[in-house]
Amino acid sequence: MSQLESPPMPIPFFDGHNDFLLRLMKSPAPREETWLGTSAGHMDLRRMKQAGFAGGLFAIFVPPVPDGSPPPDFKTLMAEPPYALPLPPEMDHATAQPTALEMAGLLHWMARAAPDDFALCRSAHEIDAAMESDRIAGVMHMEGAEAIGPDLDALYLFHDMGLRSLGPVWSRPTIFGHGVPMAFPGTPDTGPGLTDRGRDLIRLCNELNILIDLSHMNEAGFDDVARQSKAPLVATHSNAHALCASPRNLTDRQLHAIRDTGGMVGFNYATFYINADGRADAGTPWEMMLRHIDHLIETLGEDHVGLGSDFDGCVLPDLIGDVTGVQGLLGAMSADGYDDALIAKLARDNWQACLARTIG
């Protein structure tokens, strides 16, 4: 590149899932340092702006409560399949709510700390407006509905705070349904479907225009949502079970159900959901990532696939590394023959259209 040439502008992209709020809450560093710019973790405001991160769903996730025993070393266990980790125990809303409220407060603080660069968005219109004004569009998501009690009153409160996307379960049971285990190999057919309270939750999410995320839900629960929900089916961060037999990945039958409702799947960068042998291998090549994206496009159609990184919540391929590596993934798509129009759909357009159909 000559001295007169400018570096290419990054392609703006929207991300279906990240766990930055959990890292922000747990970081021993000052929150300003963690949010505004640091080399730790997978993302921060400085790197997001540099990378072309135009918006995303920011997850409120309440981790399992320590019971005094050493926590499992997920990286080591997932590096050498087969593995089958026990599901964490169910957590009640009284335990989960303080942590969920703290993380919701942090998302609001992020907007106050950088008002010219980040906006908390409650509608598709606000997302589009933020992106057009070069501000990152942050959408509040909840991964596992433990913080919503059986009377569902808290759902109204979190909705008022900006909640627009909700996964009824993480990989543990809730009063609403059942999540899939962290295991390999396996299928999502792992237990019963929605409970009565779960069906009430789905109805209320439809009424409030809250996107229902199916990424961690077992197959019976997925089918119950498909039968009941009036909204497009969405899995914010999942891959193809046909290529990697993890219970977290979606079968072709599930992908067809999502396609038939005009829904959406965000491609997950976690290596243990990409590699055919289920290994958490940071050496995962572009070829393996593109095989999943190709399969999702072939099964869903090119208007229903996007990105769902799982930043700050997974083992990434070294080729991506952190948020700044997404342009490398988009470049690999281009080198593999994806044209500019398709890359724009996968990068952001499909998510914007999906959110217009779900959160309004």
mmCIF file of C-alpha atoms in Angstrom:
data_model
loop_
_atom_site.group_PDB
_atom_site.id
_atom_site.type_symbol
_atom_site.label_atom_id
_atom_site.label_comp_id
_atom_site.label_asym_id
_atom_site.label_seq_id
_atom_site.Cartn_x
_atom_site.Cartn_y
_atom_site.Cartn_z
ATOM 1 C CA MET A 1 0.000 0.000 0.000
ATOM 2 C CA SER A 2 1.436 3.393 -0.987
ATOM 3 C CA GLN A 3 1.598 6.294 1.471
ATOM 4 C CA LEU A 4 -1.244 7.991 -0.434
ATOM 5 C CA GLU A 5 -3.615 5.028 -0.138
ATOM 6 C CA SER A 6 -5.991 4.649 2.792
ATOM 7 C CA PRO A 7 -6.703 1.282 4.382
ATOM 8 C CA PRO A 8 -9.961 -0.272 3.162
ATOM 9 C CA MET A 9 -13.043 0.588 5.160
ATOM 10 C CA PRO A 10 -14.289 -2.385 7.169
ATOM 11 C CA ILE A 11 -17.589 -3.952 6.141
ATOM 12 C CA PRO A 12 -20.158 -3.062 8.841
ATOM 13 C CA PHE A 13 -21.573 -6.139 10.547
ATOM 14 C CA PHE A 14 -24.228 -6.994 13.128
ATOM 15 C CA ASP A 15 -23.515 -9.724 15.665
ATOM 16 C CA GLY A 16 -26.229 -12.024 17.020
ATOM 17 C CA HIS A 17 -24.654 -12.867 20.377
ATOM 18 C CA ASN A 18 -21.831 -11.865 22.709
ATOM 19 C CA ASP A 19 -21.027 -12.293 26.408
ATOM 20 C CA PHE A 20 -19.214 -8.988 26.910
ATOM 21 C CA LEU A 21 -21.507 -7.982 29.802
ATOM 22 C CA LEU A 22 -20.398 -11.017 31.798
ATOM 23 C CA ARG A 23 -16.732 -10.144 31.269
ATOM 24 C CA LEU A 24 -17.427 -6.505 32.139
ATOM 25 C CA MET A 25 -19.154 -7.541 35.370
ATOM 26 C CA LYS A 26 -16.418 -9.993 36.401
ATOM 27 C CA SER A 27 -13.369 -7.994 35.311
ATOM 28 C CA PRO A 28 -11.119 -6.822 38.166
ATOM 29 C CA ALA A 29 -10.083 -3.849 36.023
ATOM 30 C CA PRO A 30 -11.999 -0.546 36.197
ATOM 31 C CA ARG A 31 -15.104 -0.805 34.054
ATOM 32 C CA GLU A 32 -14.053 2.232 31.991
ATOM 33 C CA GLU A 33 -10.856 0.422 31.010
ATOM 34 C CA THR A 34 -12.671 -2.802 30.122
ATOM 35 C CA TRP A 35 -15.319 -1.037 28.024
ATOM 36 C CA LEU A 36 -13.495 1.853 26.373
ATOM 37 C CA GLY A 37 -10.313 0.063 25.394
ATOM 38 C CA THR A 38 -8.189 -2.881 26.528
ATOM 39 C CA SER A 39 -6.377 -5.783 24.965
ATOM 40 C CA ALA A 40 -8.187 -8.297 27.199
ATOM 41 C CA GLY A 41 -11.029 -10.510 26.039
ATOM 42 C CA HIS A 42 -12.578 -10.541 22.593
ATOM 43 C CA MET A 43 -14.048 -7.052 22.374
ATOM 44 C CA ASP A 44 -14.226 -3.507 23.721
ATOM 45 C CA LEU A 45 -15.429 -0.213 22.261
ATOM 46 C CA ARG A 46 -12.114 0.712 20.628
ATOM 47 C CA ARG A 47 -11.742 -2.622 18.842
ATOM 48 C CA MET A 48 -15.442 -2.779 17.930
ATOM 49 C CA LYS A 49 -15.214 0.592 16.166
ATOM 50 C CA GLN A 50 -11.993 -0.465 14.459
ATOM 51 C CA ALA A 51 -13.546 -3.770 13.341
ATOM 52 C CA GLY A 52 -16.745 -2.435 11.778
ATOM 53 C CA PHE A 53 -18.978 -3.816 14.565
ATOM 54 C CA ALA A 54 -22.194 -1.921 13.777
ATOM 55 C CA GLY A 55 -24.469 -3.539 16.350
ATOM 56 C CA GLY A 56 -25.307 -6.674 18.246
ATOM 57 C CA LEU A 57 -27.276 -8.526 20.887
ATOM 58 C CA PHE A 58 -25.588 -8.150 24.293
ATOM 59 C CA ALA A 59 -26.394 -11.093 26.554
ATOM 60 C CA ILE A 60 -27.401 -10.946 30.197
ATOM 61 C CA PHE A 61 -26.205 -14.344 31.431
ATOM 62 C CA VAL A 62 -26.254 -15.483 35.061
ATOM 63 C CA PRO A 63 -23.466 -18.046 35.525
ATOM 64 C CA PRO A 64 -23.896 -21.107 37.758
ATOM 65 C CA VAL A 65 -23.514 -20.432 41.466
ATOM 66 C CA PRO A 66 -20.251 -21.956 42.812
ATOM 67 C CA ASP A 67 -20.895 -24.881 45.145
ATOM 68 C CA GLY A 68 -17.418 -25.021 46.659
ATOM 69 C CA SER A 69 -16.039 -27.639 44.283
ATOM 70 C CA PRO A 70 -13.542 -26.682 41.543
ATOM 71 C CA PRO A 71 -15.378 -25.567 38.373
ATOM 72 C CA PRO A 72 -14.881 -27.794 35.340
ATOM 73 C CA ASP A 73 -12.063 -26.861 32.965
ATOM 74 C CA PHE A 74 -14.201 -26.521 29.834
ATOM 75 C CA LYS A 75 -11.264 -25.836 27.499
ATOM 76 C CA THR A 76 -9.459 -28.994 28.538
ATOM 77 C CA LEU A 77 -12.572 -31.185 28.501
ATOM 78 C CA MET A 78 -13.723 -29.918 25.112
ATOM 79 C CA ALA A 79 -10.256 -30.311 23.606
ATOM 80 C CA GLU A 80 -10.515 -34.115 23.734
ATOM 81 C CA PRO A 81 -14.007 -35.446 22.893
ATOM 82 C CA PRO A 82 -16.057 -37.390 23.689
ATOM 83 C CA TYR A 83 -17.257 -35.477 26.729
ATOM 84 C CA ALA A 84 -20.542 -35.103 28.604
ATOM 85 C CA LEU A 85 -20.701 -32.411 31.256
ATOM 86 C CA PRO A 86 -23.529 -32.585 33.786
ATOM 87 C CA LEU A 87 -26.182 -29.883 33.504
ATOM 88 C CA PRO A 88 -25.882 -27.229 36.217
ATOM 89 C CA PRO A 89 -28.790 -27.277 38.670
ATOM 90 C CA GLU A 90 -31.896 -25.150 38.174
ATOM 91 C CA MET A 91 -31.597 -21.608 39.571
ATOM 92 C CA ASP A 92 -34.532 -19.698 41.046
ATOM 93 C CA HIS A 93 -35.371 -16.109 40.165
ATOM 94 C CA ALA A 94 -34.465 -14.774 43.625
ATOM 95 C CA THR A 95 -30.890 -15.977 43.047
ATOM 96 C CA ALA A 96 -30.681 -14.853 39.423
ATOM 97 C CA GLN A 97 -32.310 -11.413 39.519
ATOM 98 C CA PRO A 98 -29.559 -9.405 41.303
ATOM 99 C CA THR A 99 -26.930 -10.480 38.772
ATOM 100 C CA ALA A 100 -29.289 -9.921 35.820
ATOM 101 C CA LEU A 101 -30.145 -6.430 37.076
ATOM 102 C CA GLU A 102 -26.470 -5.607 37.522
ATOM 103 C CA MET A 103 -25.735 -6.616 33.933
ATOM 104 C CA ALA A 104 -28.725 -4.664 32.578
ATOM 105 C CA GLY A 105 -27.406 -1.656 34.477
ATOM 106 C CA LEU A 106 -23.971 -2.117 32.932
ATOM 107 C CA LEU A 107 -25.455 -2.069 29.430
ATOM 108 C CA HIS A 108 -27.192 1.229 30.223
ATOM 109 C CA TRP A 109 -23.924 2.545 31.679
ATOM 110 C CA MET A 110 -22.075 1.636 28.461
ATOM 111 C CA ALA A 111 -24.391 3.986 26.544
ATOM 112 C CA ARG A 112 -23.896 6.778 29.093
ATOM 113 C CA ALA A 113 -20.115 6.319 29.038
ATOM 114 C CA ALA A 114 -19.883 6.620 25.234
ATOM 115 C CA PRO A 115 -23.021 8.413 23.979
ATOM 116 C CA ASP A 116 -21.417 9.385 20.659
ATOM 117 C CA ASP A 117 -20.354 5.812 19.893
ATOM 118 C CA PHE A 118 -22.916 3.460 21.458
ATOM 119 C CA ALA A 119 -26.710 3.450 21.747
ATOM 120 C CA LEU A 120 -29.045 1.105 23.600
ATOM 121 C CA CYS A 121 -31.758 0.351 21.037
ATOM 122 C CA ARG A 122 -35.341 -0.802 21.627
ATOM 123 C CA SER A 123 -36.642 -1.091 18.054
ATOM 124 C CA ALA A 124 -35.493 -1.842 14.538
ATOM 125 C CA HIS A 125 -35.898 1.853 13.746
ATOM 126 C CA GLU A 126 -33.531 2.807 16.579
ATOM 127 C CA ILE A 127 -31.032 0.178 15.399
ATOM 128 C CA ASP A 128 -31.066 1.581 11.865
ATOM 129 C CA ALA A 129 -30.781 5.165 13.146
ATOM 130 C CA ALA A 130 -27.829 4.314 15.385
ATOM 131 C CA MET A 131 -25.979 2.560 12.584
ATOM 132 C CA GLU A 132 -26.632 5.428 10.182
ATOM 133 C CA SER A 133 -25.131 7.866 12.714
ATOM 134 C CA ASP A 134 -22.019 5.681 13.186
ATOM 135 C CA ARG A 135 -23.039 4.567 16.676
ATOM 136 C CA ILE A 136 -22.952 0.915 17.671
ATOM 137 C CA ALA A 137 -26.501 -0.381 18.122
ATOM 138 C CA GLY A 138 -26.682 -2.411 21.327
ATOM 139 C CA VAL A 139 -29.743 -4.602 21.936
ATOM 140 C CA MET A 140 -30.419 -6.143 25.361
ATOM 141 C CA HIS A 141 -30.658 -9.930 25.251
ATOM 142 C CA MET A 142 -31.148 -12.457 28.061
ATOM 143 C CA GLU A 143 -29.537 -15.895 27.763
ATOM 144 C CA GLY A 144 -31.600 -18.111 30.077
ATOM 145 C CA ALA A 145 -34.751 -16.734 31.711
ATOM 146 C CA GLU A 146 -33.859 -17.609 35.315
ATOM 147 C CA ALA A 147 -34.306 -13.952 36.335
ATOM 148 C CA ILE A 148 -37.961 -14.053 35.214
ATOM 149 C CA GLY A 149 -40.078 -15.463 38.022
ATOM 150 C CA PRO A 150 -43.125 -17.715 37.624
ATOM 151 C CA ASP A 151 -45.560 -14.763 37.652
ATOM 152 C CA LEU A 152 -43.671 -13.241 34.667
ATOM 153 C CA ASP A 153 -43.866 -9.749 36.226
ATOM 154 C CA ALA A 154 -40.095 -9.309 35.817
ATOM 155 C CA LEU A 155 -40.420 -9.735 32.062
ATOM 156 C CA TYR A 156 -42.369 -6.466 31.926
ATOM 157 C CA LEU A 157 -39.694 -4.754 34.020
ATOM 158 C CA PHE A 158 -36.803 -5.989 31.874
ATOM 159 C CA HIS A 159 -38.774 -5.052 28.758
ATOM 160 C CA ASP A 160 -39.062 -1.518 30.119
ATOM 161 C CA MET A 161 -35.283 -1.566 30.627
ATOM 162 C CA GLY A 162 -34.806 -2.455 26.947
ATOM 163 C CA LEU A 163 -34.965 -6.260 26.790
ATOM 164 C CA ARG A 164 -35.829 -7.228 23.219
ATOM 165 C CA SER A 165 -34.427 -10.753 22.895
ATOM 166 C CA LEU A 166 -34.747 -13.710 25.270
ATOM 167 C CA GLY A 167 -33.510 -17.282 25.303
ATOM 168 C CA PRO A 168 -35.848 -19.174 27.670
ATOM 169 C CA VAL A 169 -33.013 -21.548 28.581
ATOM 170 C CA TRP A 170 -29.254 -21.787 28.705
ATOM 171 C CA SER A 171 -27.671 -25.249 29.025
ATOM 172 C CA ARG A 172 -29.538 -26.055 32.233
ATOM 173 C CA PRO A 173 -33.198 -26.541 33.165
ATOM 174 C CA THR A 174 -35.437 -23.616 34.068
ATOM 175 C CA ILE A 175 -39.052 -23.375 35.183
ATOM 176 C CA PHE A 176 -39.805 -22.700 31.496
ATOM 177 C CA GLY A 177 -38.030 -25.524 29.683
ATOM 178 C CA HIS A 178 -34.868 -27.536 29.238
ATOM 179 C CA GLY A 179 -31.498 -26.697 27.742
ATOM 180 C CA VAL A 180 -29.200 -29.093 25.919
ATOM 181 C CA PRO A 181 -26.085 -30.387 27.696
ATOM 182 C CA MET A 182 -22.514 -29.505 26.856
ATOM 183 C CA ALA A 183 -21.644 -32.852 25.303
ATOM 184 C CA PHE A 184 -20.138 -34.402 22.189
ATOM 185 C CA PRO A 185 -21.329 -36.275 20.289
ATOM 186 C CA GLY A 186 -25.036 -35.879 20.885
ATOM 187 C CA THR A 187 -28.358 -34.656 19.555
ATOM 188 C CA PRO A 188 -30.711 -31.908 20.730
ATOM 189 C CA ASP A 189 -33.338 -34.586 21.479
ATOM 190 C CA THR A 190 -32.524 -34.617 25.188
ATOM 191 C CA GLY A 191 -35.714 -34.299 27.212
ATOM 192 C CA PRO A 192 -39.189 -32.824 27.614
ATOM 193 C CA GLY A 193 -40.480 -29.641 26.051
ATOM 194 C CA LEU A 194 -41.853 -26.398 27.442
ATOM 195 C CA THR A 195 -43.557 -26.330 30.795
ATOM 196 C CA ASP A 196 -46.909 -24.596 31.287
ATOM 197 C CA ARG A 197 -45.005 -21.532 32.506
ATOM 198 C CA GLY A 198 -42.813 -21.805 29.424
ATOM 199 C CA ARG A 199 -45.835 -21.620 27.151
ATOM 200 C CA ASP A 200 -47.017 -18.550 29.081
ATOM 201 C CA LEU A 201 -43.579 -16.998 28.588
ATOM 202 C CA ILE A 202 -43.700 -17.562 24.821
ATOM 203 C CA ARG A 203 -47.159 -15.964 24.585
ATOM 204 C CA LEU A 204 -46.004 -12.901 26.506
ATOM 205 C CA CYS A 205 -42.831 -12.551 24.439
ATOM 206 C CA ASN A 206 -45.037 -12.497 21.335
ATOM 207 C CA GLU A 207 -47.244 -9.812 22.891
ATOM 208 C CA LEU A 208 -44.262 -7.654 23.853
ATOM 209 C CA ASN A 209 -42.363 -8.197 20.569
ATOM 210 C CA ILE A 210 -39.449 -9.897 22.322
ATOM 211 C CA LEU A 211 -37.419 -12.127 19.998
ATOM 212 C CA ILE A 212 -37.351 -15.753 21.245
ATOM 213 C CA ASP A 213 -33.873 -17.266 20.949
ATOM 214 C CA LEU A 214 -33.795 -21.046 20.492
ATOM 215 C CA SER A 215 -30.027 -21.547 20.543
ATOM 216 C CA HIS A 216 -29.729 -23.555 23.782
ATOM 217 C CA MET A 217 -33.184 -25.164 23.766
ATOM 218 C CA ASN A 218 -33.664 -28.890 23.356
ATOM 219 C CA GLU A 219 -35.554 -30.326 20.390
ATOM 220 C CA ALA A 220 -38.885 -30.871 22.169
ATOM 221 C CA GLY A 221 -38.851 -27.292 23.454
ATOM 222 C CA PHE A 222 -37.914 -26.029 19.986
ATOM 223 C CA ASP A 223 -40.919 -27.862 18.541
ATOM 224 C CA ASP A 224 -43.223 -26.440 21.223
ATOM 225 C CA VAL A 225 -42.089 -22.900 20.412
ATOM 226 C CA ALA A 226 -42.526 -23.602 16.695
ATOM 227 C CA ARG A 227 -46.112 -24.731 17.286
ATOM 228 C CA GLN A 228 -47.062 -21.844 19.546
ATOM 229 C CA SER A 229 -45.090 -18.750 18.591
ATOM 230 C CA LYS A 230 -46.464 -16.324 16.047
ATOM 231 C CA ALA A 231 -43.004 -14.834 15.433
ATOM 232 C CA PRO A 232 -40.180 -15.996 13.162
ATOM 233 C CA LEU A 233 -38.024 -18.711 14.746
ATOM 234 C CA VAL A 234 -34.526 -17.490 15.552
ATOM 235 C CA ALA A 235 -31.330 -19.118 16.834
ATOM 236 C CA THR A 236 -28.912 -16.295 17.517
ATOM 237 C CA HIS A 237 -25.703 -18.369 17.768
ATOM 238 C CA SER A 238 -25.895 -21.949 16.474
ATOM 239 C CA ASN A 239 -24.382 -24.074 13.705
ATOM 240 C CA ALA A 240 -25.243 -27.128 11.592
ATOM 241 C CA HIS A 241 -25.622 -30.466 13.385
ATOM 242 C CA ALA A 242 -25.051 -32.239 10.056
ATOM 243 C CA LEU A 243 -21.426 -31.038 10.165
ATOM 244 C CA CYS A 244 -20.758 -31.085 13.915
ATOM 245 C CA ALA A 245 -22.843 -33.436 16.082
ATOM 246 C CA SER A 246 -23.115 -31.179 19.122
ATOM 247 C CA PRO A 247 -26.503 -30.956 20.893
ATOM 248 C CA ARG A 248 -26.095 -27.183 20.610
ATOM 249 C CA ASN A 249 -26.242 -27.335 16.830
ATOM 250 C CA LEU A 250 -29.407 -27.452 14.741
ATOM 251 C CA THR A 251 -30.602 -30.427 12.709
ATOM 252 C CA ASP A 252 -31.694 -29.908 9.124
ATOM 253 C CA ARG A 253 -35.296 -30.475 10.232
ATOM 254 C CA GLN A 254 -34.961 -27.585 12.703
ATOM 255 C CA LEU A 255 -33.306 -25.410 10.060
ATOM 256 C CA HIS A 256 -36.225 -26.083 7.692
ATOM 257 C CA ALA A 257 -38.675 -25.025 10.432
ATOM 258 C CA ILE A 258 -36.747 -21.781 10.889
ATOM 259 C CA ARG A 259 -36.724 -21.207 7.132
ATOM 260 C CA ASP A 260 -40.453 -21.777 6.863
ATOM 261 C CA THR A 261 -41.200 -18.998 9.389
ATOM 262 C CA GLY A 262 -38.852 -16.463 7.799
ATOM 263 C CA GLY A 263 -36.501 -16.789 10.748
ATOM 264 C CA MET A 264 -32.759 -16.534 11.220
ATOM 265 C CA VAL A 265 -29.613 -18.361 12.387
ATOM 266 C CA GLY A 266 -26.432 -16.611 13.476
ATOM 267 C CA PHE A 267 -23.231 -18.561 12.715
ATOM 268 C CA ASN A 268 -21.384 -19.302 15.980
ATOM 269 C CA TYR A 269 -17.567 -18.949 15.975
ATOM 270 C CA ALA A 270 -17.039 -21.415 18.872
ATOM 271 C CA THR A 271 -14.626 -24.034 17.573
ATOM 272 C CA PHE A 272 -16.349 -26.889 19.443
ATOM 273 C CA TYR A 273 -19.533 -26.157 17.467
ATOM 274 C CA ILE A 274 -17.634 -25.994 14.157
ATOM 275 C CA ASN A 275 -15.185 -28.894 14.027
ATOM 276 C CA ALA A 276 -16.527 -32.253 12.870
ATOM 277 C CA ASP A 277 -14.790 -33.966 15.796
ATOM 278 C CA GLY A 278 -16.199 -31.489 18.324
ATOM 279 C CA ARG A 279 -12.777 -30.327 19.478
ATOM 280 C CA ALA A 280 -12.081 -26.907 20.978
ATOM 281 C CA ASP A 281 -9.258 -26.308 18.524
ATOM 282 C CA ALA A 282 -8.040 -22.756 18.003
ATOM 283 C CA GLY A 283 -6.389 -23.913 14.774
ATOM 284 C CA THR A 284 -9.779 -24.313 13.061
ATOM 285 C CA PRO A 285 -9.361 -23.226 9.390
ATOM 286 C CA TRP A 286 -11.554 -20.948 7.294
ATOM 287 C CA GLU A 287 -12.665 -24.005 5.311
ATOM 288 C CA MET A 288 -14.492 -25.502 8.300
ATOM 289 C CA MET A 289 -16.231 -22.211 9.096
ATOM 290 C CA LEU A 290 -17.311 -21.718 5.492
ATOM 291 C CA ARG A 291 -18.687 -25.289 5.317
ATOM 292 C CA HIS A 292 -21.138 -24.401 8.098
ATOM 293 C CA ILE A 293 -22.100 -21.108 6.484
ATOM 294 C CA ASP A 294 -22.557 -22.839 3.120
ATOM 295 C CA HIS A 295 -24.763 -25.477 4.740
ATOM 296 C CA LEU A 296 -26.855 -22.860 6.533
ATOM 297 C CA ILE A 297 -27.325 -20.941 3.281
ATOM 298 C CA GLU A 298 -28.240 -24.111 1.356
ATOM 299 C CA THR A 299 -30.747 -25.185 4.026
ATOM 300 C CA LEU A 300 -32.218 -21.835 5.084
ATOM 301 C CA GLY A 301 -31.697 -19.610 2.062
ATOM 302 C CA GLU A 302 -29.339 -16.668 1.841
ATOM 303 C CA ASP A 303 -31.827 -14.255 3.446
ATOM 304 C CA HIS A 304 -31.885 -16.125 6.768
ATOM 305 C CA VAL A 305 -28.223 -16.502 7.798
ATOM 306 C CA GLY A 306 -26.047 -14.054 9.714
ATOM 307 C CA LEU A 307 -23.283 -13.874 12.302
ATOM 308 C CA GLY A 308 -23.586 -14.904 15.957
ATOM 309 C CA SER A 309 -20.053 -14.817 17.295
ATOM 310 C CA ASP A 310 -20.316 -15.861 20.984
ATOM 311 C CA PHE A 311 -17.482 -13.385 21.681
ATOM 312 C CA ASP A 312 -16.209 -13.508 25.266
ATOM 313 C CA GLY A 313 -18.017 -16.812 25.740
ATOM 314 C CA CYS A 314 -16.098 -19.382 23.683
ATOM 315 C CA VAL A 315 -12.820 -20.675 22.254
ATOM 316 C CA LEU A 316 -12.388 -18.776 18.968
ATOM 317 C CA PRO A 317 -10.397 -19.833 15.926
ATOM 318 C CA ASP A 318 -7.019 -18.086 15.963
ATOM 319 C CA LEU A 319 -7.839 -16.851 12.451
ATOM 320 C CA ILE A 320 -10.525 -14.657 14.044
ATOM 321 C CA GLY A 321 -8.920 -14.080 17.439
ATOM 322 C CA ASP A 322 -11.147 -11.237 18.548
ATOM 323 C CA VAL A 323 -13.698 -8.814 17.118
ATOM 324 C CA THR A 324 -11.108 -7.321 14.749
ATOM 325 C CA GLY A 325 -10.830 -10.698 13.003
ATOM 326 C CA VAL A 326 -14.388 -10.671 11.610
ATOM 327 C CA GLN A 327 -13.160 -8.813 8.536
ATOM 328 C CA GLY A 328 -10.915 -11.813 7.898
ATOM 329 C CA LEU A 329 -13.973 -14.080 7.930
ATOM 330 C CA LEU A 330 -15.772 -11.776 5.491
ATOM 331 C CA GLY A 331 -12.643 -11.745 3.338
ATOM 332 C CA ALA A 332 -12.584 -15.558 3.353
ATOM 333 C CA MET A 333 -16.194 -15.505 2.141
ATOM 334 C CA SER A 334 -15.177 -13.225 -0.722
ATOM 335 C CA ALA A 335 -12.213 -15.441 -1.638
ATOM 336 C CA ASP A 336 -14.578 -18.434 -1.669
ATOM 337 C CA GLY A 337 -16.830 -16.774 -4.258
ATOM 338 C CA TYR A 338 -19.458 -14.994 -2.161
ATOM 339 C CA ASP A 339 -20.387 -11.783 -3.969
ATOM 340 C CA ASP A 340 -20.666 -8.382 -2.306
ATOM 341 C CA ALA A 341 -24.460 -8.496 -2.098
ATOM 342 C CA LEU A 342 -24.443 -11.864 -0.304
ATOM 343 C CA ILE A 343 -21.706 -10.743 2.097
ATOM 344 C CA ALA A 344 -23.738 -7.638 2.963
ATOM 345 C CA LYS A 345 -26.747 -9.853 3.737
ATOM 346 C CA LEU A 346 -24.716 -12.163 5.956
ATOM 347 C CA ALA A 347 -22.873 -9.311 7.647
ATOM 348 C CA ARG A 348 -25.833 -7.105 8.624
ATOM 349 C CA ASP A 349 -28.796 -6.878 6.231
ATOM 350 C CA ASN A 350 -30.398 -10.169 7.264
ATOM 351 C CA TRP A 351 -30.206 -9.308 10.957
ATOM 352 C CA GLN A 352 -31.715 -5.879 10.375
ATOM 353 C CA ALA A 353 -34.595 -7.418 8.425
ATOM 354 C CA CYS A 354 -35.124 -10.164 11.016
ATOM 355 C CA LEU A 355 -35.219 -7.680 13.893
ATOM 356 C CA ALA A 356 -37.760 -5.588 12.000
ATOM 357 C CA ARG A 357 -39.938 -8.732 11.776
ATOM 358 C CA THR A 358 -39.500 -9.677 15.451
ATOM 359 C CA ILE A 359 -38.974 -6.669 17.752
ATOM 360 C CA GLY A 360 -40.752 -4.232 15.430
#
